[in-house]
């Protein structure tokens, strides 16, 4: 069974640009979650998508957005990039609430 | 407001001995708890979980204990092996209908198992 895959592995952008990160969940998983792990911090919940709908979002500004496609893959978009957006962005998928989330290896976003 | 706390940033244990990782939480609505392990340059890997209706769950060398009255859970690894050296994250969740579910993570404890 293929795990959660994320692309790209690394992404380098400059301030003010836009970044798009992609995630393919485990086959059969309908829920996709996005997390940010900044240096020295734990995993901060960003977004939860289920069945194509945004179900919940964490305490992040609206320039963090995303979507889930009919095949349950997902995109995370970050607009007007700021230096503090530099972090590891992790995607996870699960069968639903109260089911363990399985993580990809992340996208390292660096803002110059 | 940190709802899930792992107060020990690091822990060193001799190979073969028991590793005990601790986690405290403040939100009494949490009712499902998980432990994840993370190696450098990899995503977290699910280890073990426990529902609030239980006080213990075992899976091989890993046992999670939950003390609801103290709002405390712990992960025991017996015996510890060098390959267990990683960062361990405690996570907790509650669910009260669509739109109210999220996993809250602690900041992690770095375990080093010394051969």
Tab-separated table of C-alpha atoms in Angstrom:
chain	number	residue	atom	x	y	z
A	1	UNK	CA	0.000	0.000	0.000
A	2	UNK	CA	1.473	3.323	-1.055
A	3	UNK	CA	1.775	5.877	1.718
A	4	UNK	CA	0.989	9.570	1.698
A	5	UNK	CA	3.058	11.322	-0.951
A	6	UNK	CA	3.918	14.999	-1.040
A	7	UNK	CA	5.486	17.149	-3.715
A	8	UNK	CA	7.751	18.897	-4.132
A	9	UNK	CA	10.256	17.803	-1.494
A	10	UNK	CA	11.789	21.258	-1.345
A	11	UNK	CA	10.483	24.608	-2.519
A	12	UNK	CA	12.368	27.893	-2.530
A	13	UNK	CA	10.446	31.119	-2.938
A	14	UNK	CA	10.908	34.822	-2.271
A	15	UNK	CA	8.789	37.147	-0.182
A	16	UNK	CA	5.477	38.046	-1.775
A	17	UNK	CA	5.358	35.041	-4.074
A	18	UNK	CA	2.810	32.237	-3.960
A	19	UNK	CA	3.522	28.578	-3.179
A	20	UNK	CA	1.532	25.465	-4.041
A	21	UNK	CA	2.134	22.209	-2.210
A	22	UNK	CA	0.553	18.919	-3.219
A	23	UNK	CA	-0.510	15.803	-1.355
A	24	UNK	CA	-1.814	12.398	-2.388
A	25	UNK	CA	-3.467	10.456	0.429
A	26	UNK	CA	-3.404	6.742	1.058
A	27	UNK	CA	-5.858	4.977	-1.224
A	28	UNK	CA	-9.265	4.840	0.440
A	29	UNK	CA	-8.603	7.726	2.819
A	30	UNK	CA	-11.052	10.579	2.378
A	31	UNK	CA	-9.675	12.968	5.013
A	32	UNK	CA	-6.583	15.052	4.370
A	33	UNK	CA	-4.893	17.263	6.944
A	34	UNK	CA	-2.187	19.908	6.609
A	35	UNK	CA	0.263	20.881	9.333
A	36	UNK	CA	3.077	23.395	9.640
A	37	UNK	CA	6.202	22.586	11.614
A	38	UNK	CA	8.318	25.687	12.020
A	39	UNK	CA	11.804	25.482	13.517
A	40	UNK	CA	11.653	24.783	17.233
A	41	UNK	CA	7.891	24.391	17.254
A	42	UNK	CA	5.623	21.381	17.253
A	43	UNK	CA	3.160	20.484	14.553
A	44	UNK	CA	0.584	23.233	14.121
A	45	UNK	CA	-2.739	22.227	12.588
A	46	UNK	CA	-3.543	24.142	9.408
A	47	UNK	CA	-6.477	22.606	7.534
A	48	UNK	CA	-8.708	19.546	7.383
A	49	UNK	CA	-10.445	18.455	4.181
A	50	UNK	CA	-12.953	15.664	3.953
A	51	UNK	CA	-15.015	14.604	0.955
A	52	UNK	CA	-13.936	17.704	-0.935
A	53	UNK	CA	-14.994	20.164	1.756
A	54	UNK	CA	-12.925	22.237	4.165
A	55	UNK	CA	-14.055	20.980	7.593
A	56	UNK	CA	-11.827	22.892	9.942
A	57	UNK	CA	-8.898	25.264	9.929
A	58	UNK	CA	-6.332	26.208	12.517
A	59	UNK	CA	-5.255	29.624	13.667
A	60	UNK	CA	-3.652	30.745	10.414
A	61	UNK	CA	-4.400	33.775	8.217
A	62	UNK	CA	-6.616	33.456	5.127
A	63	UNK	CA	-3.612	33.553	2.795
A	64	UNK	CA	-3.225	29.888	3.752
A	65	UNK	CA	-5.839	28.035	1.748
A	66	UNK	CA	-6.298	24.825	-0.116
A	67	UNK	CA	-8.644	22.439	-1.732
A	68	UNK	CA	-9.375	18.755	-2.081
A	69	UNK	CA	-10.015	17.200	-5.452
A	70	UNK	CA	-12.530	14.466	-6.353
A	71	UNK	CA	-9.749	11.858	-6.143
A	72	UNK	CA	-9.110	13.099	-2.537
A	73	UNK	CA	-5.697	14.557	-3.341
A	74	UNK	CA	-5.149	18.021	-1.978
A	75	UNK	CA	-3.308	21.279	-2.566
A	76	UNK	CA	-2.136	23.791	-0.015
A	77	UNK	CA	-1.699	27.331	-1.330
A	78	UNK	CA	0.174	30.015	0.528
A	79	UNK	CA	-0.161	33.530	-0.895
A	80	UNK	CA	1.928	36.633	-0.238
A	81	UNK	CA	4.723	34.575	1.288
A	82	UNK	CA	6.455	35.942	4.358
A	83	UNK	CA	9.819	34.971	5.844
A	84	UNK	CA	8.119	33.281	8.820
A	85	UNK	CA	6.317	30.906	6.450
A	86	UNK	CA	9.589	29.021	6.138
A	87	UNK	CA	8.783	25.625	7.622
A	88	UNK	CA	8.183	21.959	6.961
A	89	UNK	CA	4.629	21.412	5.712
A	90	UNK	CA	3.249	17.991	6.453
A	91	UNK	CA	0.215	16.347	4.947
A	92	UNK	CA	-1.604	13.455	6.575
A	93	UNK	CA	-4.564	11.306	5.636
A	94	UNK	CA	-6.954	9.086	7.537
A	95	UNK	CA	-10.180	7.189	7.147
A	96	UNK	CA	-11.810	9.834	9.324
A	97	UNK	CA	-11.913	11.204	12.859
A	98	UNK	CA	-10.747	8.805	15.562
A	99	UNK	CA	-8.611	7.009	13.035
A	100	UNK	CA	-4.823	7.402	13.121
A	101	UNK	CA	-3.444	9.960	10.722
A	102	UNK	CA	-0.668	8.781	8.430
A	103	UNK	CA	1.867	11.368	7.363
A	104	UNK	CA	3.898	12.089	4.279
A	105	UNK	CA	7.527	13.156	4.513
A	106	UNK	CA	6.675	16.816	4.018
A	107	UNK	CA	7.601	19.735	1.809
A	108	UNK	CA	10.360	22.013	3.063
A	109	UNK	CA	9.386	25.570	2.103
A	110	UNK	CA	12.150	28.137	2.289
A	111	UNK	CA	11.448	31.843	1.852
A	112	UNK	CA	14.398	34.019	0.849
B	1	UNK	CA	-2.257	28.198	25.231
B	2	UNK	CA	-0.562	24.829	24.930
B	3	UNK	CA	-3.181	22.150	25.465
B	4	UNK	CA	-0.790	19.224	25.082
B	5	UNK	CA	2.510	19.468	26.900
B	6	UNK	CA	5.604	17.342	26.755
B	7	UNK	CA	7.756	18.868	29.436
B	8	UNK	CA	10.920	16.902	28.727
B	9	UNK	CA	12.578	18.052	25.493
B	10	UNK	CA	14.991	15.133	25.632
B	11	UNK	CA	15.574	11.766	27.297
B	12	UNK	CA	18.559	9.407	27.253
B	13	UNK	CA	18.164	5.714	28.076
B	14	UNK	CA	20.500	2.746	28.009
B	15	UNK	CA	19.754	0.022	25.475
B	16	UNK	CA	17.606	-2.727	27.007
B	17	UNK	CA	16.149	-0.498	29.709
B	18	UNK	CA	12.704	1.050	29.858
B	19	UNK	CA	11.979	4.407	28.211
B	20	UNK	CA	9.118	6.408	29.698
B	21	UNK	CA	7.855	9.421	27.799
B	22	UNK	CA	5.312	11.663	29.457
B	23	UNK	CA	2.559	13.939	28.242
B	24	UNK	CA	0.098	16.195	30.056
B	25	UNK	CA	-3.032	17.791	28.669
B	26	UNK	CA	-5.370	20.499	29.841
B	27	UNK	CA	-8.485	20.064	27.700
B	28	UNK	CA	-10.894	17.694	29.459
B	29	UNK	CA	-12.761	17.226	26.166
B	30	UNK	CA	-9.872	15.244	24.674
B	31	UNK	CA	-10.955	11.644	24.343
B	32	UNK	CA	-8.536	10.038	21.914
B	33	UNK	CA	-4.774	10.087	22.296
B	34	UNK	CA	-1.961	9.021	20.000
B	35	UNK	CA	1.804	8.722	20.004
B	36	UNK	CA	3.906	9.344	16.919
B	37	UNK	CA	7.583	8.791	16.256
B	38	UNK	CA	9.567	11.008	13.910
B	39	UNK	CA	12.984	10.434	12.362
B	40	UNK	CA	14.858	13.355	10.775
B	41	UNK	CA	13.755	14.133	7.200
B	42	UNK	CA	10.709	11.871	7.525
B	43	UNK	CA	7.100	12.469	8.435
B	44	UNK	CA	5.739	11.292	11.810
B	45	UNK	CA	4.868	7.610	12.019
B	46	UNK	CA	1.860	6.467	14.014
B	47	UNK	CA	2.843	4.243	16.946
B	48	UNK	CA	-0.052	3.572	19.233
B	49	UNK	CA	-3.328	5.131	20.362
B	50	UNK	CA	-5.712	4.950	23.284
B	51	UNK	CA	-9.324	5.902	23.760
B	52	UNK	CA	-10.418	7.654	26.927
B	53	UNK	CA	-12.551	4.654	27.863
B	54	UNK	CA	-9.356	2.671	28.453
B	55	UNK	CA	-6.430	3.206	30.775
B	56	UNK	CA	-3.897	1.003	29.004
B	57	UNK	CA	-3.118	-0.177	25.502
B	58	UNK	CA	-0.283	-2.462	24.465
B	59	UNK	CA	1.347	-3.173	21.148
B	60	UNK	CA	4.510	-5.223	21.326
B	61	UNK	CA	7.227	-3.254	23.087
B	62	UNK	CA	5.013	-0.156	23.306
B	63	UNK	CA	2.454	0.492	26.034
B	64	UNK	CA	0.454	3.657	26.524
B	65	UNK	CA	-1.078	4.474	29.909
B	66	UNK	CA	-3.822	7.043	30.411
B	67	UNK	CA	-4.673	8.667	33.741
B	68	UNK	CA	-7.740	10.801	33.054
B	69	UNK	CA	-8.037	12.225	36.532
B	70	UNK	CA	-4.476	13.542	36.298
B	71	UNK	CA	-4.838	14.412	32.590
B	72	UNK	CA	-1.634	12.513	31.976
B	73	UNK	CA	-0.506	9.855	29.577
B	74	UNK	CA	2.756	8.054	29.165
B	75	UNK	CA	4.436	5.856	26.605
B	76	UNK	CA	6.572	2.966	27.840
B	77	UNK	CA	9.066	1.291	25.526
B	78	UNK	CA	10.470	-1.994	26.820
B	79	UNK	CA	13.157	-2.961	26.037
B	80	UNK	CA	14.557	0.171	24.418
B	81	UNK	CA	16.579	-0.321	21.241
B	82	UNK	CA	18.967	2.061	19.428
B	83	UNK	CA	16.499	2.199	16.516
B	84	UNK	CA	13.979	3.782	18.881
B	85	UNK	CA	16.074	6.950	18.934
B	86	UNK	CA	13.750	9.579	17.458
B	87	UNK	CA	11.480	12.433	18.427
B	88	UNK	CA	8.228	11.260	20.003
B	89	UNK	CA	5.079	13.355	19.753
B	90	UNK	CA	2.019	13.023	21.906
B	91	UNK	CA	-1.274	14.068	20.277
B	92	UNK	CA	-4.845	14.421	21.456
B	93	UNK	CA	-8.203	15.057	19.916
B	94	UNK	CA	-11.866	15.548	20.589
B	95	UNK	CA	-14.685	15.481	18.085
B	96	UNK	CA	-17.980	17.236	18.437
B	97	UNK	CA	-19.368	17.049	14.944
B	98	UNK	CA	-18.274	18.211	11.535
B	99	UNK	CA	-15.846	21.098	11.737
B	100	UNK	CA	-14.728	20.530	15.282
B	101	UNK	CA	-12.084	17.875	14.883
B	102	UNK	CA	-8.383	18.469	14.947
B	103	UNK	CA	-5.331	16.765	16.296
B	104	UNK	CA	-3.331	18.801	18.802
B	105	UNK	CA	0.334	17.871	19.136
B	106	UNK	CA	2.848	18.364	21.893
B	107	UNK	CA	6.264	19.771	20.996
B	108	UNK	CA	7.951	16.402	21.190
B	109	UNK	CA	10.569	14.596	23.269
B	110	UNK	CA	13.830	13.532	21.671
B	111	UNK	CA	14.702	10.010	22.835
B	112	UNK	CA	18.274	8.800	22.571
B	113	UNK	CA	18.901	5.116	23.241
B	114	UNK	CA	22.545	4.526	24.045
B	115	UNK	CA	24.039	1.188	22.948
